[in-house]
């Protein structure tokens, strides 16, 4: 299937298919090859073949620049899941290794016998930012997607925070309104439809583990130690953890472009799955909800 890598303008390729009279419910396979070829150029440690093996599906949603927003759904092999976990990478397009980690987890989950967990993986939430040269934190309209979720008092707090505390940092522009961006609307819709018991959001390069929502949090995941760095108007941790009451684990990898060593990747996976086992699977008996969360205090850091 070498043709997938031939540089054929997409419009021309689509035209050929139209001429051939082929009705396509799914995008042409050529698009999947092209997507993976593009992603592999930007996401460290991910090859075109590895990306294809991840078997990402296009959702109904598209980025600002019209790129398909991709996911991989991995339900349990037998029966209904006990726990549903939504995993996001690359919400900030220049945090490249965050996407690498989600691809790595897709591979691990695919080859394991998951029986109790339904995973939904969104490895590249901000493809326009990731594929830009150089990659950008914000989306193609210059919005920080992780400040665009409909948290309490967004209309008042998000612009004020941006002006007062970030000095109108263009990398942290929260957007003109909550959910103004197709990428954040897509994540929001996934949360509404999938109803995850846990959200894991991967970032870089602050080298910490953050947590929002009903406790208890994991204390460490690999070399990342718990350090609750505060909530921001419009952030996913604030929206998911505090407003929706879904635990949100935020992994801040140490480097945005350098993939953690294999051993560290193993440790992170082992720690996270062990915590999920103890925190979620074993608790899924009678009552499902934990006591109230304490909002984490504000701090000067601003990941
Ligand atoms: Zn980030």
PDB file of C-alpha atoms and ligand atoms in Angstrom:
ATOM      1  CA  UNK A   1       0.000   0.000   0.000  1.00  0.00           C
ATOM      2  CA  UNK A   2       2.863   2.305  -0.866  1.00  0.00           C
ATOM      3  CA  UNK A   3       0.516   4.659  -2.679  1.00  0.00           C
ATOM      4  CA  UNK A   4      -0.516   6.078   0.666  1.00  0.00           C
ATOM      5  CA  UNK A   5       2.737   7.936   0.875  1.00  0.00           C
ATOM      6  CA  UNK A   6       2.741   9.310  -2.655  1.00  0.00           C
ATOM      7  CA  UNK A   7       2.354  13.040  -2.542  1.00  0.00           C
ATOM      8  CA  UNK A   8      -1.003  13.313  -4.269  1.00  0.00           C
ATOM      9  CA  UNK A   9      -3.038  16.420  -3.485  1.00  0.00           C
ATOM     10  CA  UNK A  10      -6.013  15.378  -1.410  1.00  0.00           C
ATOM     11  CA  UNK A  11      -8.450  17.213  -3.665  1.00  0.00           C
ATOM     12  CA  UNK A  12      -7.123  15.313  -6.659  1.00  0.00           C
ATOM     13  CA  UNK A  13      -7.350  12.006  -4.811  1.00  0.00           C
ATOM     14  CA  UNK A  14     -10.945  12.729  -3.787  1.00  0.00           C
ATOM     15  CA  UNK A  15     -11.745  13.688  -7.360  1.00  0.00           C
ATOM     16  CA  UNK A  16     -10.459  10.355  -8.617  1.00  0.00           C
ATOM     17  CA  UNK A  17     -12.659   8.555  -6.143  1.00  0.00           C
ATOM     18  CA  UNK A  18     -15.648  10.610  -7.181  1.00  0.00           C
ATOM     19  CA  UNK A  19     -14.977   9.862 -10.839  1.00  0.00           C
ATOM     20  CA  UNK A  20     -14.757   6.204  -9.928  1.00  0.00           C
ATOM     21  CA  UNK A  21     -18.185   6.593  -8.348  1.00  0.00           C
ATOM     22  CA  UNK A  22     -17.110   5.104  -5.027  1.00  0.00           C
ATOM     23  CA  UNK A  23     -19.394   5.948  -2.133  1.00  0.00           C
ATOM     24  CA  UNK A  24     -17.330   6.275   0.991  1.00  0.00           C
ATOM     25  CA  UNK A  25     -18.837   6.269   4.457  1.00  0.00           C
ATOM     26  CA  UNK A  26     -15.345   6.194   5.946  1.00  0.00           C
ATOM     27  CA  UNK A  27     -12.581   8.438   4.684  1.00  0.00           C
ATOM     28  CA  UNK A  28     -10.426   6.825   2.028  1.00  0.00           C
ATOM     29  CA  UNK A  29      -7.648   4.651   3.342  1.00  0.00           C
ATOM     30  CA  UNK A  30      -5.300   7.036   1.640  1.00  0.00           C
ATOM     31  CA  UNK A  31      -6.304   9.675   4.156  1.00  0.00           C
ATOM     32  CA  UNK A  32      -5.413   7.392   7.015  1.00  0.00           C
ATOM     33  CA  UNK A  33      -1.984   6.768   5.539  1.00  0.00           C
ATOM     34  CA  UNK A  34      -1.526  10.454   4.948  1.00  0.00           C
ATOM     35  CA  UNK A  35      -2.675  11.346   8.461  1.00  0.00           C
ATOM     36  CA  UNK A  36      -0.273   8.857   9.970  1.00  0.00           C
ATOM     37  CA  UNK A  37       2.567   9.971   7.725  1.00  0.00           C
ATOM     38  CA  UNK A  38       1.939  13.548   8.885  1.00  0.00           C
ATOM     39  CA  UNK A  39       1.602  12.652  12.570  1.00  0.00           C
ATOM     40  CA  UNK A  40       4.741  10.517  12.524  1.00  0.00           C
ATOM     41  CA  UNK A  41       6.734  13.522  11.304  1.00  0.00           C
ATOM     42  CA  UNK A  42       5.687  15.498  14.384  1.00  0.00           C
ATOM     43  CA  UNK A  43       5.096  13.021  17.212  1.00  0.00           C
ATOM     44  CA  UNK A  44       8.440  11.735  18.550  1.00  0.00           C
ATOM     45  CA  UNK A  45       8.754   7.963  18.763  1.00  0.00           C
ATOM     46  CA  UNK A  46       5.688   7.274  16.616  1.00  0.00           C
ATOM     47  CA  UNK A  47       6.267   5.749  13.175  1.00  0.00           C
ATOM     48  CA  UNK A  48       3.729   5.764  10.330  1.00  0.00           C
ATOM     49  CA  UNK A  49       3.284   2.008  10.882  1.00  0.00           C
ATOM     50  CA  UNK A  50       2.856   2.466  14.627  1.00  0.00           C
ATOM     51  CA  UNK A  51       0.263   5.144  14.025  1.00  0.00           C
ATOM     52  CA  UNK A  52      -1.611   2.893  11.567  1.00  0.00           C
ATOM     53  CA  UNK A  53      -1.514   0.072  14.121  1.00  0.00           C
ATOM     54  CA  UNK A  54      -3.210   2.391  16.622  1.00  0.00           C
ATOM     55  CA  UNK A  55      -6.268   2.169  14.330  1.00  0.00           C
ATOM     56  CA  UNK A  56      -7.520   5.661  15.069  1.00  0.00           C
ATOM     57  CA  UNK A  57     -11.013   6.424  13.891  1.00  0.00           C
ATOM     58  CA  UNK A  58     -12.191   9.821  12.690  1.00  0.00           C
ATOM     59  CA  UNK A  59     -14.901  11.276  14.884  1.00  0.00           C
ATOM     60  CA  UNK A  60     -17.667  13.453  13.473  1.00  0.00           C
ATOM     61  CA  UNK A  61     -15.746  16.496  14.656  1.00  0.00           C
ATOM     62  CA  UNK A  62     -13.072  18.409  12.797  1.00  0.00           C
ATOM     63  CA  UNK A  63     -10.415  20.898  13.849  1.00  0.00           C
ATOM     64  CA  UNK A  64     -10.527  24.566  12.850  1.00  0.00           C
ATOM     65  CA  UNK A  65      -8.485  23.717   9.751  1.00  0.00           C
ATOM     66  CA  UNK A  66     -10.723  20.774   8.884  1.00  0.00           C
ATOM     67  CA  UNK A  67      -8.583  17.915  10.172  1.00  0.00           C
ATOM     68  CA  UNK A  68     -10.455  14.895  11.480  1.00  0.00           C
ATOM     69  CA  UNK A  69     -10.349  14.634  15.260  1.00  0.00           C
ATOM     70  CA  UNK A  70      -9.240  11.082  15.894  1.00  0.00           C
ATOM     71  CA  UNK A  71      -9.962   8.598  18.629  1.00  0.00           C
ATOM     72  CA  UNK A  72      -9.549   4.933  19.454  1.00  0.00           C
ATOM     73  CA  UNK A  73     -12.222   3.169  21.403  1.00  0.00           C
ATOM     74  CA  UNK A  74     -11.155   0.023  23.265  1.00  0.00           C
ATOM     75  CA  UNK A  75     -14.049  -1.616  25.111  1.00  0.00           C
ATOM     76  CA  UNK A  76     -13.540  -4.663  27.321  1.00  0.00           C
ATOM     77  CA  UNK A  77     -13.265  -7.927  25.445  1.00  0.00           C
ATOM     78  CA  UNK A  78     -16.101  -9.520  27.380  1.00  0.00           C
ATOM     79  CA  UNK A  79     -19.113  -7.970  28.978  1.00  0.00           C
ATOM     80  CA  UNK A  80     -19.905  -4.535  30.302  1.00  0.00           C
ATOM     81  CA  UNK A  81     -17.099  -2.363  31.666  1.00  0.00           C
ATOM     82  CA  UNK A  82     -16.795  -1.568  35.328  1.00  0.00           C
ATOM     83  CA  UNK A  83     -14.908   1.605  34.638  1.00  0.00           C
ATOM     84  CA  UNK A  84     -14.654   4.000  31.693  1.00  0.00           C
ATOM     85  CA  UNK A  85     -11.487   6.013  31.193  1.00  0.00           C
ATOM     86  CA  UNK A  86     -10.985   8.898  28.775  1.00  0.00           C
ATOM     87  CA  UNK A  87      -7.356   9.652  27.900  1.00  0.00           C
ATOM     88  CA  UNK A  88      -6.290  12.860  26.130  1.00  0.00           C
ATOM     89  CA  UNK A  89      -2.979  13.837  24.613  1.00  0.00           C
ATOM     90  CA  UNK A  90      -1.870  16.883  22.677  1.00  0.00           C
ATOM     91  CA  UNK A  91      -4.495  19.352  23.836  1.00  0.00           C
ATOM     92  CA  UNK A  92      -1.498  21.680  23.729  1.00  0.00           C
ATOM     93  CA  UNK A  93      -0.051  21.104  20.276  1.00  0.00           C
ATOM     94  CA  UNK A  94       3.573  21.809  21.199  1.00  0.00           C
ATOM     95  CA  UNK A  95       3.640  19.225  24.014  1.00  0.00           C
ATOM     96  CA  UNK A  96       4.561  16.523  21.536  1.00  0.00           C
ATOM     97  CA  UNK A  97       5.411  13.730  23.954  1.00  0.00           C
ATOM     98  CA  UNK A  98       1.923  13.899  25.434  1.00  0.00           C
ATOM     99  CA  UNK A  99       0.665  12.401  22.183  1.00  0.00           C
ATOM    100  CA  UNK A 100       3.482   9.840  22.182  1.00  0.00           C
ATOM    101  CA  UNK A 101       2.377   8.598  25.601  1.00  0.00           C
ATOM    102  CA  UNK A 102      -1.217   8.084  24.481  1.00  0.00           C
ATOM    103  CA  UNK A 103      -0.065   6.164  21.396  1.00  0.00           C
ATOM    104  CA  UNK A 104       2.068   4.025  23.705  1.00  0.00           C
ATOM    105  CA  UNK A 105      -0.906   3.312  25.945  1.00  0.00           C
ATOM    106  CA  UNK A 106      -3.080   2.379  22.951  1.00  0.00           C
ATOM    107  CA  UNK A 107      -0.488  -0.240  22.058  1.00  0.00           C
ATOM    108  CA  UNK A 108      -0.303  -1.551  25.626  1.00  0.00           C
ATOM    109  CA  UNK A 109      -4.076  -1.746  26.010  1.00  0.00           C
ATOM    110  CA  UNK A 110      -4.512  -3.373  22.601  1.00  0.00           C
ATOM    111  CA  UNK A 111      -2.218  -6.238  23.484  1.00  0.00           C
ATOM    112  CA  UNK A 112      -3.552  -6.789  27.004  1.00  0.00           C
ATOM    113  CA  UNK A 113      -6.657  -8.655  28.027  1.00  0.00           C
ATOM    114  CA  UNK A 114      -8.633  -5.735  29.340  1.00  0.00           C
ATOM    115  CA  UNK A 115     -11.819  -7.099  30.806  1.00  0.00           C
ATOM    116  CA  UNK A 116     -13.133  -4.424  33.094  1.00  0.00           C
ATOM    117  CA  UNK A 117     -12.108  -1.114  31.583  1.00  0.00           C
ATOM    118  CA  UNK A 118     -13.499   0.695  28.584  1.00  0.00           C
ATOM    119  CA  UNK A 119     -10.801   3.014  27.287  1.00  0.00           C
ATOM    120  CA  UNK A 120     -11.369   5.913  24.931  1.00  0.00           C
ATOM    121  CA  UNK A 121      -8.161   7.434  23.662  1.00  0.00           C
ATOM    122  CA  UNK A 122      -7.807  10.889  22.063  1.00  0.00           C
ATOM    123  CA  UNK A 123      -4.084  11.133  21.309  1.00  0.00           C
ATOM    124  CA  UNK A 124      -4.087  14.364  19.288  1.00  0.00           C
ATOM    125  CA  UNK A 125      -6.729  16.776  20.547  1.00  0.00           C
ATOM    126  CA  UNK A 126      -5.126  19.787  18.843  1.00  0.00           C
ATOM    127  CA  UNK A 127      -3.861  18.495  15.476  1.00  0.00           C
ATOM    128  CA  UNK A 128      -3.618  21.950  13.883  1.00  0.00           C
ATOM    129  CA  UNK A 129      -1.290  23.118  16.652  1.00  0.00           C
ATOM    130  CA  UNK A 130       0.730  19.898  16.633  1.00  0.00           C
ATOM    131  CA  UNK A 131       1.237  19.800  12.876  1.00  0.00           C
ATOM    132  CA  UNK A 132       2.151  23.457  12.518  1.00  0.00           C
ATOM    133  CA  UNK A 133       5.858  24.197  12.063  1.00  0.00           C
ATOM    134  CA  UNK A 134       6.856  25.011  14.669  1.00  0.00           C
ATOM    135  CA  UNK A 135       4.102  23.372  16.697  1.00  0.00           C
ATOM    136  CA  UNK A 136       1.934  25.681  18.794  1.00  0.00           C
ATOM    137  CA  UNK A 137       0.298  25.321  22.175  1.00  0.00           C
ATOM    138  CA  UNK A 138      -2.874  27.008  20.901  1.00  0.00           C
ATOM    139  CA  UNK A 139      -5.228  25.904  18.139  1.00  0.00           C
ATOM    140  CA  UNK A 140      -5.400  27.483  14.671  1.00  0.00           C
ATOM    141  CA  UNK A 141      -7.484  30.363  16.010  1.00  0.00           C
ATOM    142  CA  UNK A 142      -4.963  31.089  18.737  1.00  0.00           C
ATOM    143  CA  UNK A 143      -7.055  29.667  21.580  1.00  0.00           C
ATOM    144  CA  UNK A 144      -5.615  27.720  24.516  1.00  0.00           C
ATOM    145  CA  UNK A 145      -8.064  24.800  24.446  1.00  0.00           C
ATOM    146  CA  UNK A 146      -7.277  24.020  28.077  1.00  0.00           C
ATOM    147  CA  UNK A 147      -8.782  27.377  29.066  1.00  0.00           C
ATOM    148  CA  UNK A 148     -11.889  27.019  26.876  1.00  0.00           C
ATOM    149  CA  UNK A 149     -14.011  24.595  28.931  1.00  0.00           C
ATOM    150  CA  UNK A 150     -17.247  25.864  30.498  1.00  0.00           C
ATOM    151  CA  UNK A 151     -16.139  26.184  34.110  1.00  0.00           C
ATOM    152  CA  UNK A 152     -18.124  28.176  36.687  1.00  0.00           C
ATOM    153  CA  UNK A 153     -18.125  31.920  35.956  1.00  0.00           C
ATOM    154  CA  UNK A 154     -16.017  31.458  32.815  1.00  0.00           C
ATOM    155  CA  UNK A 155     -17.356  34.652  31.217  1.00  0.00           C
ATOM    156  CA  UNK A 156     -16.080  36.734  34.111  1.00  0.00           C
ATOM    157  CA  UNK A 157     -13.082  34.773  35.346  1.00  0.00           C
ATOM    158  CA  UNK A 158     -11.358  33.482  32.199  1.00  0.00           C
ATOM    159  CA  UNK A 159     -10.818  36.862  30.468  1.00  0.00           C
ATOM    160  CA  UNK A 160      -9.934  38.490  33.785  1.00  0.00           C
ATOM    161  CA  UNK A 161      -7.402  35.798  34.634  1.00  0.00           C
ATOM    162  CA  UNK A 162      -5.879  36.050  31.172  1.00  0.00           C
ATOM    163  CA  UNK A 163      -5.514  39.831  31.399  1.00  0.00           C
ATOM    164  CA  UNK A 164      -4.494  40.095  35.042  1.00  0.00           C
ATOM    165  CA  UNK A 165      -2.353  37.022  35.663  1.00  0.00           C
ATOM    166  CA  UNK A 166      -0.915  36.160  32.255  1.00  0.00           C
ATOM    167  CA  UNK A 167      -0.572  39.730  30.960  1.00  0.00           C
ATOM    168  CA  UNK A 168      -2.545  38.695  27.853  1.00  0.00           C
ATOM    169  CA  UNK A 169      -0.112  35.892  27.046  1.00  0.00           C
ATOM    170  CA  UNK A 170      -1.187  34.811  23.534  1.00  0.00           C
ATOM    171  CA  UNK A 171      -0.306  31.225  24.445  1.00  0.00           C
ATOM    172  CA  UNK A 172      -2.991  31.294  27.121  1.00  0.00           C
ATOM    173  CA  UNK A 173      -5.844  33.110  25.383  1.00  0.00           C
ATOM    174  CA  UNK A 174      -9.016  31.431  26.637  1.00  0.00           C
ATOM    175  CA  UNK A 175     -11.086  32.284  23.561  1.00  0.00           C
ATOM    176  CA  UNK A 176     -14.093  34.546  23.050  1.00  0.00           C
ATOM    177  CA  UNK A 177     -16.526  32.217  24.851  1.00  0.00           C
ATOM    178  CA  UNK A 178     -16.501  28.816  26.550  1.00  0.00           C
ATOM    179  CA  UNK A 179     -16.494  25.991  23.986  1.00  0.00           C
ATOM    180  CA  UNK A 180     -15.913  28.476  21.170  1.00  0.00           C
ATOM    181  CA  UNK A 181     -13.520  25.991  19.535  1.00  0.00           C
ATOM    182  CA  UNK A 182     -14.391  22.767  17.690  1.00  0.00           C
ATOM    183  CA  UNK A 183     -11.644  20.839  19.486  1.00  0.00           C
ATOM    184  CA  UNK A 184     -12.837  21.736  22.991  1.00  0.00           C
ATOM    185  CA  UNK A 185     -16.458  21.149  21.919  1.00  0.00           C
ATOM    186  CA  UNK A 186     -15.409  17.672  20.810  1.00  0.00           C
ATOM    187  CA  UNK A 187     -13.771  16.831  24.133  1.00  0.00           C
ATOM    188  CA  UNK A 188     -16.807  18.223  25.951  1.00  0.00           C
ATOM    189  CA  UNK A 189     -19.112  16.116  23.805  1.00  0.00           C
ATOM    190  CA  UNK A 190     -16.989  13.019  24.491  1.00  0.00           C
ATOM    191  CA  UNK A 191     -17.267  13.638  28.229  1.00  0.00           C
ATOM    192  CA  UNK A 192     -21.043  14.042  27.933  1.00  0.00           C
ATOM    193  CA  UNK A 193     -21.541  10.986  25.743  1.00  0.00           C
ATOM    194  CA  UNK A 194     -18.936   8.590  27.138  1.00  0.00           C
ATOM    195  CA  UNK A 195     -19.447   9.556  30.794  1.00  0.00           C
ATOM    196  CA  UNK A 196     -15.960   8.580  31.941  1.00  0.00           C
ATOM    197  CA  UNK A 197     -15.245   7.562  35.536  1.00  0.00           C
ATOM    198  CA  UNK A 198     -11.742   8.973  35.104  1.00  0.00           C
ATOM    199  CA  UNK A 199     -10.100  11.447  32.764  1.00  0.00           C
ATOM    200  CA  UNK A 200      -6.348  11.307  32.179  1.00  0.00           C
ATOM    201  CA  UNK A 201      -4.931  14.345  30.419  1.00  0.00           C
ATOM    202  CA  UNK A 202      -1.292  14.299  29.344  1.00  0.00           C
ATOM    203  CA  UNK A 203       0.834  17.444  29.101  1.00  0.00           C
ATOM    204  CA  UNK A 204       4.509  18.479  29.266  1.00  0.00           C
ATOM    205  CA  UNK A 205       7.054  19.750  30.392  1.00  0.00           C
ATOM    206  CA  UNK A 206       6.472  20.586  34.086  1.00  0.00           C
ATOM    207  CA  UNK A 207       7.376  17.128  35.365  1.00  0.00           C
ATOM    208  CA  UNK A 208       4.563  16.764  37.897  1.00  0.00           C
ATOM    209  CA  UNK A 209       1.390  14.862  38.559  1.00  0.00           C
ATOM    210  CA  UNK A 210      -1.720  16.975  39.127  1.00  0.00           C
ATOM    211  CA  UNK A 211      -5.171  15.931  40.219  1.00  0.00           C
ATOM    212  CA  UNK A 212      -8.592  17.561  40.352  1.00  0.00           C
ATOM    213  CA  UNK A 213     -11.892  16.191  41.574  1.00  0.00           C
ATOM    214  CA  UNK A 214     -13.033  13.631  44.109  1.00  0.00           C
ATOM    215  CA  UNK A 215     -10.034  12.305  46.070  1.00  0.00           C
ATOM    216  CA  UNK A 216      -7.944  10.344  46.742  1.00  0.00           C
ATOM    217  CA  UNK A 217      -5.417  11.137  44.037  1.00  0.00           C
ATOM    218  CA  UNK A 218      -2.490   8.928  43.025  1.00  0.00           C
ATOM    219  CA  UNK A 219       0.646  10.016  44.844  1.00  0.00           C
ATOM    220  CA  UNK A 220       2.977   9.258  41.985  1.00  0.00           C
ATOM    221  CA  UNK A 221       2.942   7.997  38.446  1.00  0.00           C
ATOM    222  CA  UNK A 222       6.425   6.895  37.425  1.00  0.00           C
ATOM    223  CA  UNK A 223       8.790   9.732  38.252  1.00  0.00           C
ATOM    224  CA  UNK A 224       5.964  12.252  38.440  1.00  0.00           C
ATOM    225  CA  UNK A 225       4.942  13.111  41.977  1.00  0.00           C
ATOM    226  CA  UNK A 226       1.676  14.617  43.109  1.00  0.00           C
ATOM    227  CA  UNK A 227       1.791  18.390  43.227  1.00  0.00           C
ATOM    228  CA  UNK A 228      -1.603  20.014  42.933  1.00  0.00           C
ATOM    229  CA  UNK A 229      -0.772  23.141  41.047  1.00  0.00           C
ATOM    230  CA  UNK A 230      -4.137  24.859  41.196  1.00  0.00           C
ATOM    231  CA  UNK A 231      -7.058  25.373  38.910  1.00  0.00           C
ATOM    232  CA  UNK A 232      -7.544  27.819  36.101  1.00  0.00           C
ATOM    233  CA  UNK A 233     -10.727  29.255  34.632  1.00  0.00           C
ATOM    234  CA  UNK A 234     -11.627  27.117  31.622  1.00  0.00           C
ATOM    235  CA  UNK A 235      -9.200  24.263  32.301  1.00  0.00           C
ATOM    236  CA  UNK A 236     -10.164  20.637  31.856  1.00  0.00           C
ATOM    237  CA  UNK A 237      -9.168  19.815  35.425  1.00  0.00           C
ATOM    238  CA  UNK A 238     -11.439  22.564  36.699  1.00  0.00           C
ATOM    239  CA  UNK A 239     -14.307  21.579  34.419  1.00  0.00           C
ATOM    240  CA  UNK A 240     -14.027  17.796  34.692  1.00  0.00           C
ATOM    241  CA  UNK A 241     -12.826  17.538  38.269  1.00  0.00           C
ATOM    242  CA  UNK A 242     -14.744  20.281  40.030  1.00  0.00           C
ATOM    243  CA  UNK A 243     -17.813  20.895  37.884  1.00  0.00           C
ATOM    244  CA  UNK A 244     -18.480  17.358  36.599  1.00  0.00           C
ATOM    245  CA  UNK A 245     -17.072  15.617  39.679  1.00  0.00           C
ATOM    246  CA  UNK A 246     -15.000  13.219  37.575  1.00  0.00           C
ATOM    247  CA  UNK A 247     -11.437  12.616  38.800  1.00  0.00           C
ATOM    248  CA  UNK A 248      -8.956  14.203  36.405  1.00  0.00           C
ATOM    249  CA  UNK A 249      -5.356  12.979  36.517  1.00  0.00           C
ATOM    250  CA  UNK A 250      -3.016  15.353  34.727  1.00  0.00           C
ATOM    251  CA  UNK A 251       0.390  13.992  33.803  1.00  0.00           C
ATOM    252  CA  UNK A 252       2.944  16.691  33.102  1.00  0.00           C
ATOM    253  CA  UNK A 253       5.829  14.866  31.461  1.00  0.00           C
ATOM    254  CA  UNK A 254       9.311  16.260  31.959  1.00  0.00           C
ATOM    255  CA  UNK A 255      10.079  17.002  28.333  1.00  0.00           C
ATOM    256  CA  UNK A 256       7.850  18.152  25.495  1.00  0.00           C
ATOM    257  CA  UNK A 257       9.996  16.734  22.700  1.00  0.00           C
ATOM    258  CA  UNK A 258      12.037  13.971  24.342  1.00  0.00           C
ATOM    259  CA  UNK A 259      10.152  10.728  24.978  1.00  0.00           C
ATOM    260  CA  UNK A 260      10.633   9.214  28.457  1.00  0.00           C
ATOM    261  CA  UNK A 261      12.883   6.144  28.580  1.00  0.00           C
ATOM    262  CA  UNK A 262      11.173   2.775  28.073  1.00  0.00           C
ATOM    263  CA  UNK A 263      11.586   1.919  31.746  1.00  0.00           C
ATOM    264  CA  UNK A 264       9.917   5.156  32.796  1.00  0.00           C
ATOM    265  CA  UNK A 265       7.071   4.509  30.354  1.00  0.00           C
ATOM    266  CA  UNK A 266       6.657   1.070  31.998  1.00  0.00           C
ATOM    267  CA  UNK A 267       6.638   2.600  35.477  1.00  0.00           C
ATOM    268  CA  UNK A 268       4.055   5.223  34.566  1.00  0.00           C
ATOM    269  CA  UNK A 269       1.767   2.613  33.071  1.00  0.00           C
ATOM    270  CA  UNK A 270       2.180   0.249  36.028  1.00  0.00           C
ATOM    271  CA  UNK A 271       1.545   2.979  38.604  1.00  0.00           C
ATOM    272  CA  UNK A 272      -1.470   4.384  36.820  1.00  0.00           C
ATOM    273  CA  UNK A 273      -3.124   1.011  36.243  1.00  0.00           C
ATOM    274  CA  UNK A 274      -2.405  -0.062  39.822  1.00  0.00           C
ATOM    275  CA  UNK A 275      -4.037   3.114  41.099  1.00  0.00           C
ATOM    276  CA  UNK A 276      -7.027   2.592  38.780  1.00  0.00           C
ATOM    277  CA  UNK A 277      -7.337  -0.928  40.139  1.00  0.00           C
ATOM    278  CA  UNK A 278      -7.319   0.211  43.761  1.00  0.00           C
ATOM    279  CA  UNK A 279      -9.099   3.534  43.393  1.00  0.00           C
ATOM    280  CA  UNK A 280     -11.790   2.608  40.866  1.00  0.00           C
ATOM    281  CA  UNK A 281     -12.156  -1.097  40.188  1.00  0.00           C
ATOM    282  CA  UNK A 282     -12.131  -2.299  43.793  1.00  0.00           C
ATOM    283  CA  UNK A 283     -14.383   0.545  44.906  1.00  0.00           C
ATOM    284  CA  UNK A 284     -16.971  -0.118  42.210  1.00  0.00           C
ATOM    285  CA  UNK A 285     -19.193  -2.075  44.526  1.00  0.00           C
ATOM    286  CA  UNK A 286     -22.164  -0.330  46.111  1.00  0.00           C
ATOM    287  CA  UNK A 287     -21.857   3.444  46.266  1.00  0.00           C
ATOM    288  CA  UNK A 288     -19.994   5.021  43.408  1.00  0.00           C
ATOM    289  CA  UNK A 289     -19.128   8.518  44.601  1.00  0.00           C
ATOM    290  CA  UNK A 290     -16.359   9.647  46.888  1.00  0.00           C
ATOM    291  CA  UNK A 291     -16.487  12.469  49.458  1.00  0.00           C
ATOM    292  CA  UNK A 292     -16.192  16.079  48.428  1.00  0.00           C
ATOM    293  CA  UNK A 293     -13.036  17.313  46.807  1.00  0.00           C
ATOM    294  CA  UNK A 294     -11.096  20.183  48.188  1.00  0.00           C
ATOM    295  CA  UNK A 295     -10.248  22.645  45.458  1.00  0.00           C
ATOM    296  CA  UNK A 296      -6.533  22.912  45.111  1.00  0.00           C
ATOM    297  CA  UNK A 297      -4.978  26.251  45.960  1.00  0.00           C
ATOM    298  CA  UNK A 298      -3.811  28.715  43.381  1.00  0.00           C
ATOM    299  CA  UNK A 299      -0.146  28.950  42.621  1.00  0.00           C
ATOM    300  CA  UNK A 300       2.139  30.964  40.431  1.00  0.00           C
ATOM    301  CA  UNK A 301       2.705  28.088  38.066  1.00  0.00           C
ATOM    302  CA  UNK A 302       0.635  28.123  34.940  1.00  0.00           C
ATOM    303  CA  UNK A 303       0.982  24.937  32.890  1.00  0.00           C
TER     304      UNK A 303
HETATM  305 ZN1  LIG B   1      -0.140  21.557  28.484  1.00  0.00          ZN
END
